[in-house]
PDB file of C-alpha atoms in Angstrom:
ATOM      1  CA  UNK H 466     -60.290 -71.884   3.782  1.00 69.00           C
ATOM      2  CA  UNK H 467     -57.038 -72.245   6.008  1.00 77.00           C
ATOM      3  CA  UNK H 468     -56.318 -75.917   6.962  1.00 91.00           C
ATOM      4  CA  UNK H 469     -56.338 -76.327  10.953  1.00 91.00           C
ATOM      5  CA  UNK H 470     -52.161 -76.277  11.140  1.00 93.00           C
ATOM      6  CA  UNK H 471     -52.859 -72.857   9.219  1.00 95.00           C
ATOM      7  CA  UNK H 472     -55.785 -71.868  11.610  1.00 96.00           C
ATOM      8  CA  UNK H 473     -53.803 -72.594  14.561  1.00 97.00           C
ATOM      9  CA  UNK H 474     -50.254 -71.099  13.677  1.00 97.00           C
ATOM     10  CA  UNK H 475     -52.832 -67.978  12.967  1.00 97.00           C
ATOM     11  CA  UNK H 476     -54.152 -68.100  16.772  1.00 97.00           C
ATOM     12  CA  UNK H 477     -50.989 -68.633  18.864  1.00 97.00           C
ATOM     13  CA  UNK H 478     -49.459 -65.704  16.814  1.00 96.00           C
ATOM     14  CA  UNK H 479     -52.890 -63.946  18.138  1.00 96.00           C
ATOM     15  CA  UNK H 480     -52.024 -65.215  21.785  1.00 96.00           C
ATOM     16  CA  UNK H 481     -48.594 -63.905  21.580  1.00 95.00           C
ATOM     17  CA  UNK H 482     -49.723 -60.180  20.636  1.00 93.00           C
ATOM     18  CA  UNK H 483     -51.710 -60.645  23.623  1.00 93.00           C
ATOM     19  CA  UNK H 484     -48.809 -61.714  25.949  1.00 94.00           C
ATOM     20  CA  UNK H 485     -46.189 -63.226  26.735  1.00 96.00           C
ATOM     21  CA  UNK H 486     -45.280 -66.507  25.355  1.00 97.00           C
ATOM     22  CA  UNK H 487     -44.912 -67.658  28.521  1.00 96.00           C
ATOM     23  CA  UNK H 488     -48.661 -66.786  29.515  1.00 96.00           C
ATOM     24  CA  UNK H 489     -49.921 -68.687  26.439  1.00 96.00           C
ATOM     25  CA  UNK H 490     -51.923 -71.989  26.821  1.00 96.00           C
ATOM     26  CA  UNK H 491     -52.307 -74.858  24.387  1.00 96.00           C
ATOM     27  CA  UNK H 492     -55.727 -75.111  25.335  1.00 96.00           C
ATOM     28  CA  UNK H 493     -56.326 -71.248  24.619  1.00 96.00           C
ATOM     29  CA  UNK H 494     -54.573 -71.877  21.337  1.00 97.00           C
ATOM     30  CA  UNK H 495     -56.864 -74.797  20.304  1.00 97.00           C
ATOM     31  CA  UNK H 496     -60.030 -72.789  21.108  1.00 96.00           C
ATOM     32  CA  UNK H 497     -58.713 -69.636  18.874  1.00 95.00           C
ATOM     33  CA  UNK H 498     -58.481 -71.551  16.504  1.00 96.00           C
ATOM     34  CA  UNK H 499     -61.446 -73.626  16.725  1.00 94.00           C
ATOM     35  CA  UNK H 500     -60.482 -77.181  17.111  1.00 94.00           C
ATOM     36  CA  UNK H 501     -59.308 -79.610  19.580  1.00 94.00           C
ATOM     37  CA  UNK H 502     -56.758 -79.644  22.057  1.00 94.00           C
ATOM     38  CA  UNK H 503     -55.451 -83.116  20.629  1.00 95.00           C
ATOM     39  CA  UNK H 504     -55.731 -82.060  17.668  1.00 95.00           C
ATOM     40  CA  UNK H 505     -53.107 -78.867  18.403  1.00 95.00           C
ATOM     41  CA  UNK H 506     -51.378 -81.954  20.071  1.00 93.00           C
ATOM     42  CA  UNK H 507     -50.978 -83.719  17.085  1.00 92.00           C
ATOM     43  CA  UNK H 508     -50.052 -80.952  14.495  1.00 92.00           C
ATOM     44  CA  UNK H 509     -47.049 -79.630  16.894  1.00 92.00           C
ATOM     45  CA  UNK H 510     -46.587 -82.206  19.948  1.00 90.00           C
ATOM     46  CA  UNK H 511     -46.111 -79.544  22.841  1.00 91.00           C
ATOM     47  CA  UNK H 512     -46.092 -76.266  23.440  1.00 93.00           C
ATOM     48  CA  UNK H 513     -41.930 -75.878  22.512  1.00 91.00           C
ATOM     49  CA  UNK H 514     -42.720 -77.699  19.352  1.00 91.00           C
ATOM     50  CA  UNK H 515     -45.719 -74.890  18.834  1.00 94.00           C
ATOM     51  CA  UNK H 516     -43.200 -72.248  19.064  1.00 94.00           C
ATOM     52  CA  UNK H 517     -40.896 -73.650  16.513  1.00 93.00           C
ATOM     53  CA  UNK H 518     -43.129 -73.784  13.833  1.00 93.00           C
ATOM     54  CA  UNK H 519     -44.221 -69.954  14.081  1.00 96.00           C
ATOM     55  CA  UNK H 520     -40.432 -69.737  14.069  1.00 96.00           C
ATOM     56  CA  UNK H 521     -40.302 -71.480  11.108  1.00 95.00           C
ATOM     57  CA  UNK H 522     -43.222 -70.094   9.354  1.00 96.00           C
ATOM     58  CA  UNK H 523     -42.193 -66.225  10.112  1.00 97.00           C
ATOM     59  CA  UNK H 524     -38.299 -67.307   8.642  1.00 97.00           C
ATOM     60  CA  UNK H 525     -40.716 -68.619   5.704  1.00 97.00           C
ATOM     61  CA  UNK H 526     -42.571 -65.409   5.116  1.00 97.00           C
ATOM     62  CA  UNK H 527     -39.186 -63.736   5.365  1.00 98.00           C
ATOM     63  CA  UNK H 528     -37.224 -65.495   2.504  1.00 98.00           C
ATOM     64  CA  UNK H 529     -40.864 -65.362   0.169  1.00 98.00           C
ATOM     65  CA  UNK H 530     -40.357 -61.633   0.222  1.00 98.00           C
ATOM     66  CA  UNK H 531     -36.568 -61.783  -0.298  1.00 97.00           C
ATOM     67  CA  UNK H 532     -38.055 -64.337  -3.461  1.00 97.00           C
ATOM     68  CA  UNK H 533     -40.570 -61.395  -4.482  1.00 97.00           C
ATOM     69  CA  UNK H 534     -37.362 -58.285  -3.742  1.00 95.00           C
ATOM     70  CA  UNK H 535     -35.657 -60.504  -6.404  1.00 95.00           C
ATOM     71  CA  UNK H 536     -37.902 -59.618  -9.187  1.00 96.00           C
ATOM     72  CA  UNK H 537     -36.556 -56.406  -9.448  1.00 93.00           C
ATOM     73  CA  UNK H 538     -34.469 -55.554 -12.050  1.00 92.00           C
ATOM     74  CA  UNK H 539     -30.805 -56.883 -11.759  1.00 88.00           C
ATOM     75  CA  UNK H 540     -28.643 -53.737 -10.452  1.00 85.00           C
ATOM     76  CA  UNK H 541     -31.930 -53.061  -7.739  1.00 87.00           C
ATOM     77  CA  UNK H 542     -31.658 -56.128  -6.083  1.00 90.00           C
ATOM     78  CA  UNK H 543     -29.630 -56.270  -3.677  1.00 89.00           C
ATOM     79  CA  UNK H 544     -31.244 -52.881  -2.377  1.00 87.00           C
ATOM     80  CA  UNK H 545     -34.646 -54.249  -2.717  1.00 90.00           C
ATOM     81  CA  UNK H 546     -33.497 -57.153  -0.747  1.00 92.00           C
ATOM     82  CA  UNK H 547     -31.944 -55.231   1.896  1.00 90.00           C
ATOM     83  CA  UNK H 548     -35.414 -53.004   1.914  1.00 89.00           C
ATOM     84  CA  UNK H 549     -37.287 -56.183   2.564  1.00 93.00           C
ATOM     85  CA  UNK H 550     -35.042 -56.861   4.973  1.00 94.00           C
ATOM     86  CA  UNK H 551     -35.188 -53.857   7.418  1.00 90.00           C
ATOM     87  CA  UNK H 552     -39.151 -53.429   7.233  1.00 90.00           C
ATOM     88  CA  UNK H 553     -39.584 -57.229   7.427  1.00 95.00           C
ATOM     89  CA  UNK H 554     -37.037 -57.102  10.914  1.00 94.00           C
ATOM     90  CA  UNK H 555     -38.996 -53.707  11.832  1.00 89.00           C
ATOM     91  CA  UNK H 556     -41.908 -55.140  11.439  1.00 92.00           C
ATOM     92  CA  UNK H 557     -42.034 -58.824  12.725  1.00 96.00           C
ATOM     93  CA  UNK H 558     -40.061 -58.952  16.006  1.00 95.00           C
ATOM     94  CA  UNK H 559     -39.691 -63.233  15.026  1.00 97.00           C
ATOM     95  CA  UNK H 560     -37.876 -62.250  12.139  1.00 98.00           C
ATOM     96  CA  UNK H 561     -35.818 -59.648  14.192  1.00 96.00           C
ATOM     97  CA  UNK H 562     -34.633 -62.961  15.946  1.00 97.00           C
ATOM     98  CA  UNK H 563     -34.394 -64.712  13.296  1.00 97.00           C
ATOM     99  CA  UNK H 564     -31.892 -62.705  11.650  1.00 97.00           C
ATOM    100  CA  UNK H 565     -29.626 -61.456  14.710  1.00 95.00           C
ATOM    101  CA  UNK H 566     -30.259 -64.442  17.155  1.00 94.00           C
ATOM    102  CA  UNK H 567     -31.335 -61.534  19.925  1.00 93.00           C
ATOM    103  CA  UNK H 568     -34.639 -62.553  21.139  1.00 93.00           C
ATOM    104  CA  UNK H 569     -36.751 -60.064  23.146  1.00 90.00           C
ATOM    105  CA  UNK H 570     -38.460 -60.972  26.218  1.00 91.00           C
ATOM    106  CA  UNK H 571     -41.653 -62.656  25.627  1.00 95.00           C
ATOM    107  CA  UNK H 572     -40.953 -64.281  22.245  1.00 97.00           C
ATOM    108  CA  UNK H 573     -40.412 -68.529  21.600  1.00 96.00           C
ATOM    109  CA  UNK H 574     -37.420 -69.435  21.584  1.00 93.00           C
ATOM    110  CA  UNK H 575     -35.913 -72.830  19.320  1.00 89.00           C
ATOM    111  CA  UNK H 576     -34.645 -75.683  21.673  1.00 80.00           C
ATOM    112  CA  UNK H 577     -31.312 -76.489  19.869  1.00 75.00           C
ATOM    113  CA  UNK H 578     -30.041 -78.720  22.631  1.00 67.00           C
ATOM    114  CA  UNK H 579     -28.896 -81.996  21.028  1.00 58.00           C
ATOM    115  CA  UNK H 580     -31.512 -84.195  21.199  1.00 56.00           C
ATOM    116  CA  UNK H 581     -34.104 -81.619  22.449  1.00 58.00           C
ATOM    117  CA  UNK H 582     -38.155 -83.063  21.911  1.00 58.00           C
ATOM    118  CA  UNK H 583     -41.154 -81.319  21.590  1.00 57.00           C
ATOM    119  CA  UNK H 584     -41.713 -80.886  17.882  1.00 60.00           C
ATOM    120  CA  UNK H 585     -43.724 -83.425  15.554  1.00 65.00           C
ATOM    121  CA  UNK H 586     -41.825 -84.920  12.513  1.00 62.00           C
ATOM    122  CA  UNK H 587     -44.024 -81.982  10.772  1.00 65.00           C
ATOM    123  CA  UNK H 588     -42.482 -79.346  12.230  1.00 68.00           C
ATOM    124  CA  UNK H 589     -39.184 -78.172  10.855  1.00 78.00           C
ATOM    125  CA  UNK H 590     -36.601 -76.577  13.071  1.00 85.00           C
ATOM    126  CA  UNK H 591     -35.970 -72.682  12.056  1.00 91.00           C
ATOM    127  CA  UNK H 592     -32.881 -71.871  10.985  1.00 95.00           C
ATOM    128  CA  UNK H 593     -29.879 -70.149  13.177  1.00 95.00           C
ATOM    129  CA  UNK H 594     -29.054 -66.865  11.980  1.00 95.00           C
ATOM    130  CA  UNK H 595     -25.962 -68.231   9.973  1.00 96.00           C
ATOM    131  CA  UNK H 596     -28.244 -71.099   8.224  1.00 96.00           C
ATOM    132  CA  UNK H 597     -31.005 -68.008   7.264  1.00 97.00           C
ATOM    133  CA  UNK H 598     -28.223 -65.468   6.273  1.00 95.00           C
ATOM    134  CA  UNK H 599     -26.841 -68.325   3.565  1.00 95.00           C
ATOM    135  CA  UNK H 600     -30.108 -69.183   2.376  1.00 96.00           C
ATOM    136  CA  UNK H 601     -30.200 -65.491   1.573  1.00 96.00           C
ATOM    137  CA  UNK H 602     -27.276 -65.144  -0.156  1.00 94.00           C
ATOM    138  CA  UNK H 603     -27.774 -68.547  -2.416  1.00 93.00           C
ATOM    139  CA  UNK H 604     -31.021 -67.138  -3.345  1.00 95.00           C
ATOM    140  CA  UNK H 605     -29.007 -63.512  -4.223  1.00 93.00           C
ATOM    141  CA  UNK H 606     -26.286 -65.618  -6.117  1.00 91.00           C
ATOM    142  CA  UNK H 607     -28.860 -67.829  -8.775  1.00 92.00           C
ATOM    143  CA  UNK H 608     -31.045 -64.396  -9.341  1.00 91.00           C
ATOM    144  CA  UNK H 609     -27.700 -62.839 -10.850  1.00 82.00           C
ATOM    145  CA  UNK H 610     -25.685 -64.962 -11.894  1.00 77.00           C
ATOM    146  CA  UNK H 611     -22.201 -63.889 -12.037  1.00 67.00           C
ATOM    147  CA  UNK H 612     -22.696 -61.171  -9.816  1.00 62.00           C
ATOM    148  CA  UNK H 613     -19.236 -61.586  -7.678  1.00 54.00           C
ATOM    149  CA  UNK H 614     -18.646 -57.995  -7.538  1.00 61.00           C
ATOM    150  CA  UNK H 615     -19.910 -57.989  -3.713  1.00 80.00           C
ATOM    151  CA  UNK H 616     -22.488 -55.719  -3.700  1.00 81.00           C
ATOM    152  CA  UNK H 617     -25.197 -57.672  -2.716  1.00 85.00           C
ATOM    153  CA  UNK H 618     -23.238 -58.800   0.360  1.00 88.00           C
ATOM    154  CA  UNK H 619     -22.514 -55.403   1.338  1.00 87.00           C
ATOM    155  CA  UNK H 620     -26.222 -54.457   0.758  1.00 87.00           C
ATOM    156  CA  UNK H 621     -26.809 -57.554   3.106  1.00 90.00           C
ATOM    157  CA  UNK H 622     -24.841 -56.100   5.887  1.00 90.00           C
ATOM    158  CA  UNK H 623     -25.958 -52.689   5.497  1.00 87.00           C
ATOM    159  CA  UNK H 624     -29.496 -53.834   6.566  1.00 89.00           C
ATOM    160  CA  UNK H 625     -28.686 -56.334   9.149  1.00 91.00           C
ATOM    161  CA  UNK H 626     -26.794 -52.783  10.521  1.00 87.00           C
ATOM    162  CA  UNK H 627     -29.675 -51.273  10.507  1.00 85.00           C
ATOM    163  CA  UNK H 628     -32.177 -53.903  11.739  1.00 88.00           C
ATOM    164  CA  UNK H 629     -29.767 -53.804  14.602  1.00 87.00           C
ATOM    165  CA  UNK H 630     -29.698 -50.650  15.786  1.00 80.00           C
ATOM    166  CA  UNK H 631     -32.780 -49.233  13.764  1.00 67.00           C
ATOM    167  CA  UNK H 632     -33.329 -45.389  13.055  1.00 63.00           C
ATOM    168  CA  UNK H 633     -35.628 -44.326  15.391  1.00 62.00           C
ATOM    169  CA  UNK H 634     -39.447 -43.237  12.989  1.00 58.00           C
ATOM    170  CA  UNK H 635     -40.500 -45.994  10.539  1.00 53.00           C
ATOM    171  CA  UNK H 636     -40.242 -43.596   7.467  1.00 57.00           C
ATOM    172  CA  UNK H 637     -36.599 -42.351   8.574  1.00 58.00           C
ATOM    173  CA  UNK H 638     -35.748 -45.779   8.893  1.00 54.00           C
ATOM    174  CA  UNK H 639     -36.828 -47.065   5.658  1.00 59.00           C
ATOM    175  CA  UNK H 640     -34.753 -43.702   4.186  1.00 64.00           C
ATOM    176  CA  UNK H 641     -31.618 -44.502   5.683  1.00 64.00           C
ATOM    177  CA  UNK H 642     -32.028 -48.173   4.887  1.00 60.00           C
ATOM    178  CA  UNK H 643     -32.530 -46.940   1.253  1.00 63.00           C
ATOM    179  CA  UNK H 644     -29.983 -44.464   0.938  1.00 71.00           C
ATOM    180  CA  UNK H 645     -26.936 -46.357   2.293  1.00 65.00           C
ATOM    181  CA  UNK H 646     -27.570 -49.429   0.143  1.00 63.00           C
ATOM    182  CA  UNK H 647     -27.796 -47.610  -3.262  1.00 64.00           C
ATOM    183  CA  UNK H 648     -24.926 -45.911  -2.294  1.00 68.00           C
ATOM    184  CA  UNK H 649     -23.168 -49.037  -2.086  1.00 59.00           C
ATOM    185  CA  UNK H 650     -25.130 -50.850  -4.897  1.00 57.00           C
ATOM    186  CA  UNK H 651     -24.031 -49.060  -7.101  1.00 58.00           C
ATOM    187  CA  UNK H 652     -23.128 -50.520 -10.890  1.00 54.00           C
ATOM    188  CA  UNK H 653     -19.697 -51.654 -11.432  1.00 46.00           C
ATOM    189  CA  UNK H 654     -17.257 -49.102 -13.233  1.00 39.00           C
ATOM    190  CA  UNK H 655     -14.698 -50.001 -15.397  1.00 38.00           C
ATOM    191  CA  UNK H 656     -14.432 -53.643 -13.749  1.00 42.00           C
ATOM    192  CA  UNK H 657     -14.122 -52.153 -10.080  1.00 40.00           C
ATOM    193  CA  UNK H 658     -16.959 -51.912  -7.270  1.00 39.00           C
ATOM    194  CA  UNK H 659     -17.417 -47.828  -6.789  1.00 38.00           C
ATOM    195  CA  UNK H 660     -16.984 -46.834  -3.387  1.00 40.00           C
ATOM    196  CA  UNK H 661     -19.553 -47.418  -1.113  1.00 39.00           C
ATOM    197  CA  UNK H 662     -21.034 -45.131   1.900  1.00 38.00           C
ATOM    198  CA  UNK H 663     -19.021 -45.270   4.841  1.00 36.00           C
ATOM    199  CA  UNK H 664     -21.141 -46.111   7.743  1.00 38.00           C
ATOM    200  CA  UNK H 665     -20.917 -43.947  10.868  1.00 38.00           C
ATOM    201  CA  UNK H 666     -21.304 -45.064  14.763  1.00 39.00           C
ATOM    202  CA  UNK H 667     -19.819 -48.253  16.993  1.00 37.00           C
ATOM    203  CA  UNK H 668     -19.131 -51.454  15.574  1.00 37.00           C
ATOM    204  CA  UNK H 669     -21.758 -53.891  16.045  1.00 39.00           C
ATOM    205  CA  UNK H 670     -20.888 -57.496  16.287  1.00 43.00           C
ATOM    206  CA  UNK H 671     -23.718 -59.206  13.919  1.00 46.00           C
ATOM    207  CA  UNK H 672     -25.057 -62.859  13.294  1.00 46.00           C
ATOM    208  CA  UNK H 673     -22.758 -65.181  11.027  1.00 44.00           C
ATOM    209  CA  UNK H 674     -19.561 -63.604  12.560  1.00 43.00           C
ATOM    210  CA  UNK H 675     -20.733 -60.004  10.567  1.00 45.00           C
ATOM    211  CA  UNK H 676     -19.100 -57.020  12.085  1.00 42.00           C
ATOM    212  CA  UNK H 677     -21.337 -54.230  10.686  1.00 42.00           C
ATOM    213  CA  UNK H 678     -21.648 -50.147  11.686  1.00 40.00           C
ATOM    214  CA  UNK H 679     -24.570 -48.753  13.263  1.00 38.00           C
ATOM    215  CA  UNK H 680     -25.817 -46.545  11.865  1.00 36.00           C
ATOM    216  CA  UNK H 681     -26.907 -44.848  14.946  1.00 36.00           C
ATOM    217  CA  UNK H 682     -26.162 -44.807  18.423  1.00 34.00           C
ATOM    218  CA  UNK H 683     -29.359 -44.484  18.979  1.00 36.00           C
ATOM    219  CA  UNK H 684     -32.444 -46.662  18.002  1.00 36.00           C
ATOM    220  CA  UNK H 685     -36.096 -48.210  19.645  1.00 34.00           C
ATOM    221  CA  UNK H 686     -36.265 -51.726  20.481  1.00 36.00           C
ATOM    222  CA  UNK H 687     -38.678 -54.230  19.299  1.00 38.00           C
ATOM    223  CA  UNK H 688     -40.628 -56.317  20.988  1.00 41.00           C
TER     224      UNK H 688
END
C-alpha cells in the first residue's frame, strides 16, 4: 500500500496530465489522493515545495533506470544508458527538463533563488542539469572501472542530442538513438577509440556547457 507522500506525489502528477501546473490546487491534490489538506501541508509545505518533490522523484526514476541500463554487459553500457536516456526524456516531459534545463509551458519549475522557501526539510531540491549529468557519469565510471576511453561520454552526448531535437515517430527515434551510439561505442582497437558516427545538422548548445549535433533539424516538442 503506498504511504500518503507516495499517494499524493501519485495525484498531483494526475492533476498535471490534466492541466496546467498553474491550474492545480493543493486542495484538489489532497482529495486525489485521499487525505487531508494539512496533511499535503505537512509532507511538502506549499504548493512550490509540491512541485519540487515530483521534480525530484521523476530525476529519481531517471537515474534507477540508468542503475538498471548498467546491468548490461560492459561494452553495451553506455548505449543502454543512452537508450534509457532518450525514451526516459521522450517519455517523461520532467525528465526532459531535468536533463536540458528547457521547461515547457505548464510544467513546475525548482525555485533556486538563494534562500527561496516552500519546501519541507523532507523534500530534497532536484538537481540542475549539470548536478544530474555528473551523477550520471559517476554512476558510468564505478560500473566500468577503468573505462577512460570516452565512450560512454560520447554515448552521453549522443542522447542528450537527440532528446533535444528528437526524431520525429517514437520507433524512428529509438533507431537513431540506437544506431549512432553503437557506432560510437564501439570496443577499443589496438589501444585507440574507433571512429565514431559523425553527427549531421546545427550545433545545439546543451546542459553542462555540452555542445552536441542534432541530429535533425527537425523534431516534435514535448509537453
Amino acid at each position: 500500500m503506498p504511504t500518503a507522500r507516495q499517494a499524493l506525489l501519485d495525484a498531483a502528477l494526475r492533476a498535471l496530465d490534466d492541466g496546467p501546473w498553474c491550474a492545480v490546487r493543493m486542495v484538489d491534490v489532497a482529495a486525489l489522493a485521499g487525505v487531508s489538506r494539512q496533511t499535503l501541508h505537512n509532507e511538502f509545505g506549499t504548493k512550490d515545495g509540491l512541485g519540487e518533490a515530483l521534480l525530484r522523484r521523476a530525476a529519481d526514476g531517471y537515474l534507477a533506470g540508468v542503475d538498471r541500463a548498467l546491468t548490461a554487459p560492459a561494452p553495451d553500457r553506455p548505449a543502454a544508458v543512452a537508450l534509457w536516456t532518450v525514451r526516459a526524456a521522450r517519455g517523461d516531459a520532467l525528465v526532459k527538463a531535468l536533463l536540458t534545463g528547457h521547461w515547457a509551458e505548464g510544467l513546475p519549475r525548482p525555485d533556486r533563488r538563494p534562500g527561496s522557501r516552500g519546501r519541507t526539510a523532507a523534500v530534497r531540491p532536484p538537481p540542475t542539469p549539470e548536478e544530474l549529468l555528473a551523477l550520471v557519469r559517476d554512476r558510468m565510471a564505478a560500473a566500468t572501472p577503468g573505462a577512460a576511453d570516452g565512450r560512454g561520454e560520447i554515448a552521453l552526448r549522443l542522447a542528450l542530442s537527440c532528446v533535444i531535437v528528437p526524431v520525429p515517430g517514437d520507433d524512428a527515434a529509438d533507431s537513431r538513438a540506437l544506431r549512432l551510439v553503437r557506432e560510437a561505442s564501439r570496443p577499443v582497437v589496438q589501444g585507440a577509440v574507433t571512429q565514431g558516427p559523425v553527427v549531421q545538422g546545427p550545433v545545439v548548445q546543451g546542459p553542462a556547457g555540452l555542445s552536441v549535433r542534432s541530429p535533425t533539424a527537425g523534431g516534435r516538442s514535448h509537453r
